[in-house]
Coordinates of N, CA and C in Angstrom, one line a residue:
M1 N -25.0 -27.4 2.9 CA -23.6 -27.6 3.5 C -22.6 -27.3 2.4
E2 N -22.9 -27.7 1.2 CA -21.9 -27.5 0.1 C -21.7 -26.0 -0.1
K3 N -22.8 -25.3 0.1 CA -22.7 -23.8 -0.1 C -21.7 -23.2 0.8
Y4 N -21.7 -23.6 2.1 CA -20.8 -23.1 3.1 C -19.4 -23.5 2.8
L5 N -19.2 -24.7 2.3 CA -17.8 -25.1 2.0 C -17.2 -24.3 0.9
K6 N -18.1 -24.0 -0.1 CA -17.6 -23.2 -1.2 C -17.3 -21.8 -0.8
I7 N -18.1 -21.2 0.1 CA -17.8 -19.9 0.7 C -16.5 -19.9 1.5
L8 N -16.3 -21.0 2.3 CA -15.1 -21.1 3.1 C -13.9 -21.3 2.2
R9 N -14.0 -22.1 1.1 CA -12.9 -22.2 0.2 C -12.5 -20.9 -0.5
T10 N -13.5 -20.2 -0.9 CA -13.2 -18.9 -1.5 C -12.6 -17.9 -0.5
L11 N -13.0 -17.9 0.7 CA -12.4 -17.1 1.7 C -11.0 -17.4 2.0
L12 N -10.7 -18.7 2.1 CA -9.3 -19.2 2.3 C -8.4 -18.8 1.1
I13 N -8.9 -18.9 -0.1 CA -8.1 -18.5 -1.3 C -7.8 -17.0 -1.2
I14 N -8.8 -16.2 -0.9 CA -8.6 -14.7 -0.8 C -7.6 -14.4 0.3
L15 N -7.7 -15.0 1.5 CA -6.8 -14.8 2.6 C -5.4 -15.3 2.2
G16 N -5.3 -16.3 1.5 CA -4.0 -16.8 1.0 C -3.3 -15.8 0.1
W17 N -4.1 -15.3 -0.9 CA -3.5 -14.2 -1.8 C -3.1 -13.0 -1.0
V18 N -3.9 -12.5 -0.1 CA -3.6 -11.3 0.7 C -2.3 -11.6 1.5
T19 N -2.2 -12.7 2.2 CA -1.0 -13.0 2.9 C 0.2 -13.1 2.1
G20 N 0.1 -13.7 0.9 CA 1.2 -13.7 0.0 C 1.6 -12.3 -0.5
I21 N 0.7 -11.5 -0.8 CA 1.0 -10.1 -1.3 C 1.7 -9.3 -0.1
L22 N 1.1 -9.4 1.1 CA 1.7 -8.7 2.2 C 3.1 -9.2 2.5
F23 N 3.4 -10.5 2.3 CA 4.7 -11.0 2.5 C 5.7 -10.5 1.5
I24 N 5.3 -10.4 0.3 CA 6.1 -9.8 -0.8 C 6.4 -8.3 -0.5
V25 N 5.4 -7.6 -0.1 CA 5.6 -6.2 0.2 C 6.6 -6.0 1.4
Y26 N 6.5 -6.9 2.4 CA 7.4 -6.8 3.6 C 8.8 -7.3 3.2
F27 N 8.9 -8.3 2.4 CA 10.2 -8.9 2.1 C 11.0 -8.0 1.2
W28 N 10.4 -7.3 0.2 CA 11.1 -6.4 -0.7 C 11.1 -5.0 -0.2
N29 N 10.5 -4.7 0.9 CA 10.4 -3.3 1.5 C 9.8 -2.3 0.6
I30 N 8.8 -2.8 -0.2 CA 8.1 -2.0 -1.2 C 7.4 -0.8 -0.5
D31 N 6.8 -0.9 0.6 CA 6.1 0.2 1.2 C 7.0 1.4 1.5
Q32 N 8.2 1.1 2.0 CA 9.1 2.2 2.3 C 9.6 2.9 1.0
K33 N 9.8 2.1 0.0 CA 10.3 2.6 -1.3 C 9.2 3.5 -1.9
V34 N 7.9 3.1 -1.9 CA 6.8 3.9 -2.4 C 6.7 5.2 -1.6
L35 N 6.7 5.1 -0.3 CA 6.6 6.3 0.6 C 7.7 7.2 0.4
G36 N 8.9 6.7 0.2 CA 10.1 7.6 -0.1 C 9.9 8.3 -1.4
W37 N 9.4 7.6 -2.4 CA 9.2 8.3 -3.7 C 8.1 9.4 -3.6
A38 N 7.0 9.0 -2.9 CA 5.9 10.0 -2.7 C 6.3 11.2 -1.8
Y39 N 7.2 11.0 -0.9 CA 7.7 12.1 0.0 C 8.5 13.1 -0.9
V40 N 9.3 12.6 -1.8 CA 10.1 13.4 -2.7 C 9.1 14.2 -3.6
Q41 N 8.1 13.6 -4.1 CA 7.2 14.2 -5.0 C 6.4 15.3 -4.3
V42 N 6.0 15.1 -3.1 CA 5.2 16.1 -2.3 C 6.1 17.3 -2.0
N43 N 7.4 17.0 -1.6 CA 8.3 18.1 -1.3 C 8.6 18.9 -2.6
K44 N 8.6 18.3 -3.8 CA 8.8 19.1 -5.0 C 7.7 20.0 -5.2
I45 N 6.5 19.6 -4.9 CA 5.3 20.4 -5.1 C 5.2 21.5 -4.2
F46 N 5.4 21.3 -2.9 CA 5.3 22.3 -1.9 C 6.5 23.2 -1.7
D47 N 7.6 22.8 -2.2 CA 8.8 23.7 -2.1 C 8.7 24.8 -3.2
R48 N 7.9 24.6 -4.2 CA 7.7 25.6 -5.2 C 6.8 26.7 -4.8
K49 N 5.9 26.5 -3.9 CA 4.9 27.5 -3.5 C 5.5 28.6 -2.6
K50 N 5.0 29.8 -2.8 CA 5.4 30.9 -2.0 C 4.6 30.8 -0.7
T51 N 5.2 31.2 0.4 CA 4.5 31.2 1.7 C 3.7 32.5 1.8
D52 N 2.6 32.4 2.5 CA 1.7 33.5 2.7 C 1.9 34.1 4.1
I53 N 3.0 33.8 4.8 CA 3.3 34.3 6.1 C 4.0 35.6 5.9
K54 N 3.5 36.7 6.5 CA 4.2 38.0 6.4 C 4.8 38.4 7.8
F55 N 6.0 38.8 7.7 CA 6.7 39.1 9.0 C 6.7 40.6 9.1

């Protein structure tokens, strides 16, 4: 029984950390900031390439 309580305690600690991290990401809007930065970087890379479409 003690083994199961230890596993449950570990699971609750992990879920608490994940919930806290997700709250921080949501509260500070970090996901949109990272995606905005990544979008700019991708556009810089692909705007430099010549197109291979011939008219």
